PDB file of C-alpha atoms in Angstrom:
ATOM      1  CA  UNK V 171     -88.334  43.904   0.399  1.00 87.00           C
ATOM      2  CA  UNK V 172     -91.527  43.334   2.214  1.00 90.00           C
ATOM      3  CA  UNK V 173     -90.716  40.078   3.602  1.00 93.00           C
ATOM      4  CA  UNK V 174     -86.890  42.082   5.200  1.00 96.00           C
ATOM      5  CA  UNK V 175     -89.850  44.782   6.837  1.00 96.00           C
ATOM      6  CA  UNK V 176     -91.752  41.920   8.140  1.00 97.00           C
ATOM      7  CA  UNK V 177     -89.056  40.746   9.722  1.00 97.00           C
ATOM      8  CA  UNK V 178     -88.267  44.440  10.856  1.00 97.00           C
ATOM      9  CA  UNK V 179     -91.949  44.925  12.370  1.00 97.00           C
ATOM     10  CA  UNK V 180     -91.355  41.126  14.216  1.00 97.00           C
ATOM     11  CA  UNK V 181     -88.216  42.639  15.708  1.00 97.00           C
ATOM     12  CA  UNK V 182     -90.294  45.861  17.130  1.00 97.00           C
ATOM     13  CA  UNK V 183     -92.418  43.541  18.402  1.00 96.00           C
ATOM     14  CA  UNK V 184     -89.815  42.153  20.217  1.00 95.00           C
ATOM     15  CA  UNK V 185     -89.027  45.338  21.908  1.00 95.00           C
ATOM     16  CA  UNK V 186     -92.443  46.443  22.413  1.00 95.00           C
ATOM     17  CA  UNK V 187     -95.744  43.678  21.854  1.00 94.00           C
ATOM     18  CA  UNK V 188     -98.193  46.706  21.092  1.00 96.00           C
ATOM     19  CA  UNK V 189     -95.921  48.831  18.986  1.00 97.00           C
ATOM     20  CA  UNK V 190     -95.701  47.125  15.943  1.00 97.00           C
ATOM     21  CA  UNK V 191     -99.485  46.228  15.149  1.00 97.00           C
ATOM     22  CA  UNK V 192    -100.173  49.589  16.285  1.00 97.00           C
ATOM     23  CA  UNK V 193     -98.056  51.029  13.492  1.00 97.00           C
ATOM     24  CA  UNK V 194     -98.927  48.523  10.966  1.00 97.00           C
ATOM     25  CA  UNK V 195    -102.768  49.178  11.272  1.00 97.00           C
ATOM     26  CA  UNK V 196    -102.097  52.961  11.370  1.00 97.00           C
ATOM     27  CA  UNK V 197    -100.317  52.527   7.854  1.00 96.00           C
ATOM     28  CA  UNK V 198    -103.562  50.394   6.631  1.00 95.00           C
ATOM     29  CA  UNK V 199    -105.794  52.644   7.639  1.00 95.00           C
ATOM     30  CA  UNK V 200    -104.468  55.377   6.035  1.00 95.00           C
ATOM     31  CA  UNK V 201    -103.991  53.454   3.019  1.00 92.00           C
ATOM     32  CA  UNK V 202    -100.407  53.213   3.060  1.00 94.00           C
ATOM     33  CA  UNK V 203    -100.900  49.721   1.727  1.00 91.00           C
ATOM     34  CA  UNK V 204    -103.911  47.658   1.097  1.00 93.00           C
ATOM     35  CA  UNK V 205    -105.172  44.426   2.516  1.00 94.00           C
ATOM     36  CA  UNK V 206    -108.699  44.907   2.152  1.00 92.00           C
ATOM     37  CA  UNK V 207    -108.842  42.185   0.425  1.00 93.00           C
ATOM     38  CA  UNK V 208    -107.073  39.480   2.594  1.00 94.00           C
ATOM     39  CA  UNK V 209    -107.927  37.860   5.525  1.00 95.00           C
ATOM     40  CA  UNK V 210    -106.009  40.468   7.830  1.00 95.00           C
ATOM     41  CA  UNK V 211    -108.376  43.113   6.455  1.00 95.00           C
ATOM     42  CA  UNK V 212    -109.465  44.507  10.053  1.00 95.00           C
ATOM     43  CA  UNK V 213    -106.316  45.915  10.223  1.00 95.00           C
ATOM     44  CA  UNK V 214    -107.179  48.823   8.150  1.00 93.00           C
ATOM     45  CA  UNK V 215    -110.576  49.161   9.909  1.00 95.00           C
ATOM     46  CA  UNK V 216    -111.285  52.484  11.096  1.00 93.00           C
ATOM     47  CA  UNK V 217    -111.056  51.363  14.800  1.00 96.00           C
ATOM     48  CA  UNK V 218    -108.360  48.927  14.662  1.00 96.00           C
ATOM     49  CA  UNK V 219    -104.968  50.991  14.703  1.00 97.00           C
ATOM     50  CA  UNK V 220    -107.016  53.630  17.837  1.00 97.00           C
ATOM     51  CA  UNK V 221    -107.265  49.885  19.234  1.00 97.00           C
ATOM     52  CA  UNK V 222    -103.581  49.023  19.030  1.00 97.00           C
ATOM     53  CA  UNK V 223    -102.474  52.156  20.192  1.00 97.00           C
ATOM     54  CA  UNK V 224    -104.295  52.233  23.449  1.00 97.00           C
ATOM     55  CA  UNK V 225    -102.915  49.001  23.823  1.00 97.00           C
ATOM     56  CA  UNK V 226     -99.319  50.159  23.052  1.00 96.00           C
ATOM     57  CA  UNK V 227     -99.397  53.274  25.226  1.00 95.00           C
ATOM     58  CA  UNK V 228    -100.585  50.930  28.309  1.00 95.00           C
ATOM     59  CA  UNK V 229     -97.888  48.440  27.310  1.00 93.00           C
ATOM     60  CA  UNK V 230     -95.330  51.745  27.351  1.00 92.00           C
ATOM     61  CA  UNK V 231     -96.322  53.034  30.795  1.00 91.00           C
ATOM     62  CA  UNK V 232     -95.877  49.221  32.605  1.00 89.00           C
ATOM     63  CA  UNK V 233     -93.442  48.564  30.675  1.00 84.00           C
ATOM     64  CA  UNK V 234     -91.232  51.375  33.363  1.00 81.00           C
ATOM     65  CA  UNK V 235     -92.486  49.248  36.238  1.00 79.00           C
ATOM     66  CA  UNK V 236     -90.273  47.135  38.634  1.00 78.00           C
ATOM     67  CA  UNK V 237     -93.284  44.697  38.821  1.00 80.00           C
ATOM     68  CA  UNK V 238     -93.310  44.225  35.273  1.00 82.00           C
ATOM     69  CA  UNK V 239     -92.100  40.638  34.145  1.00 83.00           C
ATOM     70  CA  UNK V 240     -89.371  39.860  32.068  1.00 83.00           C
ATOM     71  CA  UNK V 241     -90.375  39.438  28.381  1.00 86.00           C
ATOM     72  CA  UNK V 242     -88.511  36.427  28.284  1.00 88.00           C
ATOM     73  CA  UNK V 243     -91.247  34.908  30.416  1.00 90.00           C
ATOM     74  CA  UNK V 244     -93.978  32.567  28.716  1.00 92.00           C
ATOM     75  CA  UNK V 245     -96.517  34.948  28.205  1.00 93.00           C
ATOM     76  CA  UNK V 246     -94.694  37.928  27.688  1.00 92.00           C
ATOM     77  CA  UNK V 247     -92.418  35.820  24.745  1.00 95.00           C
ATOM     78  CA  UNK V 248     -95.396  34.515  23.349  1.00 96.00           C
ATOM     79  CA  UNK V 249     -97.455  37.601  22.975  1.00 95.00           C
ATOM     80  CA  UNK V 250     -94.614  39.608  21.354  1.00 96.00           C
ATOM     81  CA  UNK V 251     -94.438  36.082  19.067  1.00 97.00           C
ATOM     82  CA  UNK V 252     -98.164  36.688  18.341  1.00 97.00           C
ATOM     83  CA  UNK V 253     -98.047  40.110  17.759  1.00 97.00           C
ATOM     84  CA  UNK V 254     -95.423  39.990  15.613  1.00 97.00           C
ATOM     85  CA  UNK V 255     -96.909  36.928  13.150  1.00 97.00           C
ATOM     86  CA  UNK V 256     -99.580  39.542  13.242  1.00 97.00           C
ATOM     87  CA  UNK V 257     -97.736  42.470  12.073  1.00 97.00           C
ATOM     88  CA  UNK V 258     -95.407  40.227   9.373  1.00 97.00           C
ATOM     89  CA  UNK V 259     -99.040  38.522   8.204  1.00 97.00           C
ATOM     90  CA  UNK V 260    -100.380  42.391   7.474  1.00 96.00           C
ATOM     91  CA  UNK V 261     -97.094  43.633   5.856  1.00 96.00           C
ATOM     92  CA  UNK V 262     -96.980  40.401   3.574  1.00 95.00           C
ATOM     93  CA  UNK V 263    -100.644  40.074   3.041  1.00 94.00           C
ATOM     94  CA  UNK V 264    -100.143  43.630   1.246  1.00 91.00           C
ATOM     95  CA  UNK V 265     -97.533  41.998  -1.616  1.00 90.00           C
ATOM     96  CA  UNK V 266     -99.715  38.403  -1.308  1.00 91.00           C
ATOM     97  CA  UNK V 267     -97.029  37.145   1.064  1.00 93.00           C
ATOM     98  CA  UNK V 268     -99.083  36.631   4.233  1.00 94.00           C
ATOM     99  CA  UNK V 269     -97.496  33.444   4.724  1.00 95.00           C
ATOM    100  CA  UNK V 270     -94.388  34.482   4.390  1.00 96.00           C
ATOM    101  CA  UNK V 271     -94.652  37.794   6.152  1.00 96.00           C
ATOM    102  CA  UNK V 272     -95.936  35.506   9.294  1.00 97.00           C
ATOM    103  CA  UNK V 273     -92.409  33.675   9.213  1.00 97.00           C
ATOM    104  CA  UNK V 274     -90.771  37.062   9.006  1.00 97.00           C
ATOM    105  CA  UNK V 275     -92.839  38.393  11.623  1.00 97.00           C
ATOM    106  CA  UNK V 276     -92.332  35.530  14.320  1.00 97.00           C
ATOM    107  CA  UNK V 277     -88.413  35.334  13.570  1.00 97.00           C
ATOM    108  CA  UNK V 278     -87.943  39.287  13.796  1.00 97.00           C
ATOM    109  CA  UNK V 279     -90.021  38.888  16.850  1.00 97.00           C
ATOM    110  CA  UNK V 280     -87.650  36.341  18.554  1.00 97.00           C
ATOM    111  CA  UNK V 281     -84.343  38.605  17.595  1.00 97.00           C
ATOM    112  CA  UNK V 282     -86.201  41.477  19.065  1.00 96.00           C
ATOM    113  CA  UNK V 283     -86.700  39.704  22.465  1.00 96.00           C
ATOM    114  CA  UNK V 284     -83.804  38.345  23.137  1.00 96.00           C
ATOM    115  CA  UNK V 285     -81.570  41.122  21.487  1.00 95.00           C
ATOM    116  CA  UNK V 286     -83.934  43.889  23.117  1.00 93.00           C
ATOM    117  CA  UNK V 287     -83.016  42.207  26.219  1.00 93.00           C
ATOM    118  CA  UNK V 288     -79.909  41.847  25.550  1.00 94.00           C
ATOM    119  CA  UNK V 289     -79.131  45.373  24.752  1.00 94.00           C
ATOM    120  CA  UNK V 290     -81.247  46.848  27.157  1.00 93.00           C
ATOM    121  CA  UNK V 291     -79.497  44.711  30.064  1.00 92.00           C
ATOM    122  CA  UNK V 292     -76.627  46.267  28.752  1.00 95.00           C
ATOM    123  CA  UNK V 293     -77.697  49.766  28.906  1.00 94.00           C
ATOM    124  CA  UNK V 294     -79.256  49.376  32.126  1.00 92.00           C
ATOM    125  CA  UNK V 295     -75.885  48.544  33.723  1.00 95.00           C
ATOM    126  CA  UNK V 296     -73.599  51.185  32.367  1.00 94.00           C
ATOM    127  CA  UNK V 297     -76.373  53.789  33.396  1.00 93.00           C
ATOM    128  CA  UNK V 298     -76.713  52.493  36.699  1.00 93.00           C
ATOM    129  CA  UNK V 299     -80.441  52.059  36.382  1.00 90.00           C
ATOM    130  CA  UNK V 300     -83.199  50.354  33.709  1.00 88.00           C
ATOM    131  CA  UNK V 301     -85.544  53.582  33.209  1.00 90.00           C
ATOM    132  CA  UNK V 302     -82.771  55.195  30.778  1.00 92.00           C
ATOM    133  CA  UNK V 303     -82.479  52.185  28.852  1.00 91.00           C
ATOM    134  CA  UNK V 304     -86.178  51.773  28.523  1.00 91.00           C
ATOM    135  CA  UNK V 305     -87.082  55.544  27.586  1.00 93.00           C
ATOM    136  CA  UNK V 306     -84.023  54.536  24.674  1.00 94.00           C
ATOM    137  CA  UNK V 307     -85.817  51.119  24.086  1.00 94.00           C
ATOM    138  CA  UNK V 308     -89.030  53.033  23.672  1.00 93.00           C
ATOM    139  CA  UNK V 309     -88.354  55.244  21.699  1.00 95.00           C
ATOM    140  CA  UNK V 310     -86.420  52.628  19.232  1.00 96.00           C
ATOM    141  CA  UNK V 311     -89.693  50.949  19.021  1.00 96.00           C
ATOM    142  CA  UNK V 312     -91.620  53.546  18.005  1.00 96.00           C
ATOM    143  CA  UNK V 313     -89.885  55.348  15.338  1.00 96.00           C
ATOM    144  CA  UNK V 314     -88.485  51.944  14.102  1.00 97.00           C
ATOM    145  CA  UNK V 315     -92.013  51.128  13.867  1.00 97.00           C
ATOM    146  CA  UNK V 316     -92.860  53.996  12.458  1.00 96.00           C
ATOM    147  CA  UNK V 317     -89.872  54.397   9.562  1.00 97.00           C
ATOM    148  CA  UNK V 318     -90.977  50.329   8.874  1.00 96.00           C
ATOM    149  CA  UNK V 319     -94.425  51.416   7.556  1.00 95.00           C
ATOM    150  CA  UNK V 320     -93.484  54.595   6.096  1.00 95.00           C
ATOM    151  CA  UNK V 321     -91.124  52.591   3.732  1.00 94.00           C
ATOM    152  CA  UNK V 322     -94.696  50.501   2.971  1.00 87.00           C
ATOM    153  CA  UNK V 323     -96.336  53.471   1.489  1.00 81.00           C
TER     154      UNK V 323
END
C-alpha cells in the first residue's frame, strides 16, 4: 500500500513539482506518519511543510503564465523527478521503504508529466484555451495530494 501512494505522490508531482512535498511534509508534521527517525526526518520539521507550500503556491500562480516552460523541458522534468523521489522517499521511509518509495516516487513522477501533459493538452484544445485546463490540473494536484496523505494517517 505505501509503495502504490508513493507512486501516487510521484504522479502529483508530475502535475505540480511543489504540490506533493508540500502535502507530504504537512502530513509529517502533523504526525500523520512518522519519519523522525529516518534520514528524511526534516520533513516533519516544524518549518518544512510552511516551506513547501510557499513554494507550491508560487509554482501555482506561474504555472497560469504563457512564459512558463513546458514541464517536459530539462529542468522542469527533472525537478518534478526530484521532487517526487522526495515525496516517495518520505512516504516509504514511514513503513522502512525509503528505497522503495524513491522508485515509486520517480516512476509516478514520470506518468504524471507526460500524462499531465498529455491530458491537459487535451483539455486545453476542446476548451479553446490552457487556463481551464490548468485551474482543473490544479486542483487535481492538490486534493490528489491531499486524499494521498490522508490515506497515510
Amino acid at each position: 500500500m505505501f509503495l502504490f501512494l508513493a507512486l501516487l505522490i510521484g504522479v502529483i508531482s508530475g502535475l505540480r513539482a511543489m504540490t506533493a512535498p508540500a502535502a507530504v511534509a504537512w502530513g509529517a508534521a502533523l504526525g500523520w506518519f512518522d519519519v523522525s527517525q529516518t534520514p528524511l526526518a526534516f520533513m516533519g520539521y516544524r518549518w518544512t511543510p510552511w516551506i513547501f507550500t510557499v513554494l507550491a503556491i508560487v509554482e501555482l500562480i506561474t504555472d497560469q503564465l504563457p512564459s512558463t516552460p513546458s514541464r517536459k523541458v530539462p529542468v522542469q522534468f527533472v525537478a518534478r523527478i526530484v521532487t517526487g523521489a522526495l515525496a516517495g522517499a518520505t512516504i516509504g521511509a514511514a513503513s522502512g521503504l525509503l528505497f522503495g518509495g524513491l522508485i515509486a516516487g520517480v516512476i509516478g513522477a514520470v506518468i504524471g508529466t507526460y500524462g499531465g501533459a498529455a491530458v491537459r493538452a487535451r483539455l486545453a484544445a476542446s476548451f479553446g484555451k490552457d487556463l481551464p485546463a490548468a485551474l482543473i490540473e490544479d486542483v487535481v494536484a492538490v486534493i490528489g495530494a491531499a486524499l494521498i496523505v490522508v490515506a497515510m494517517s
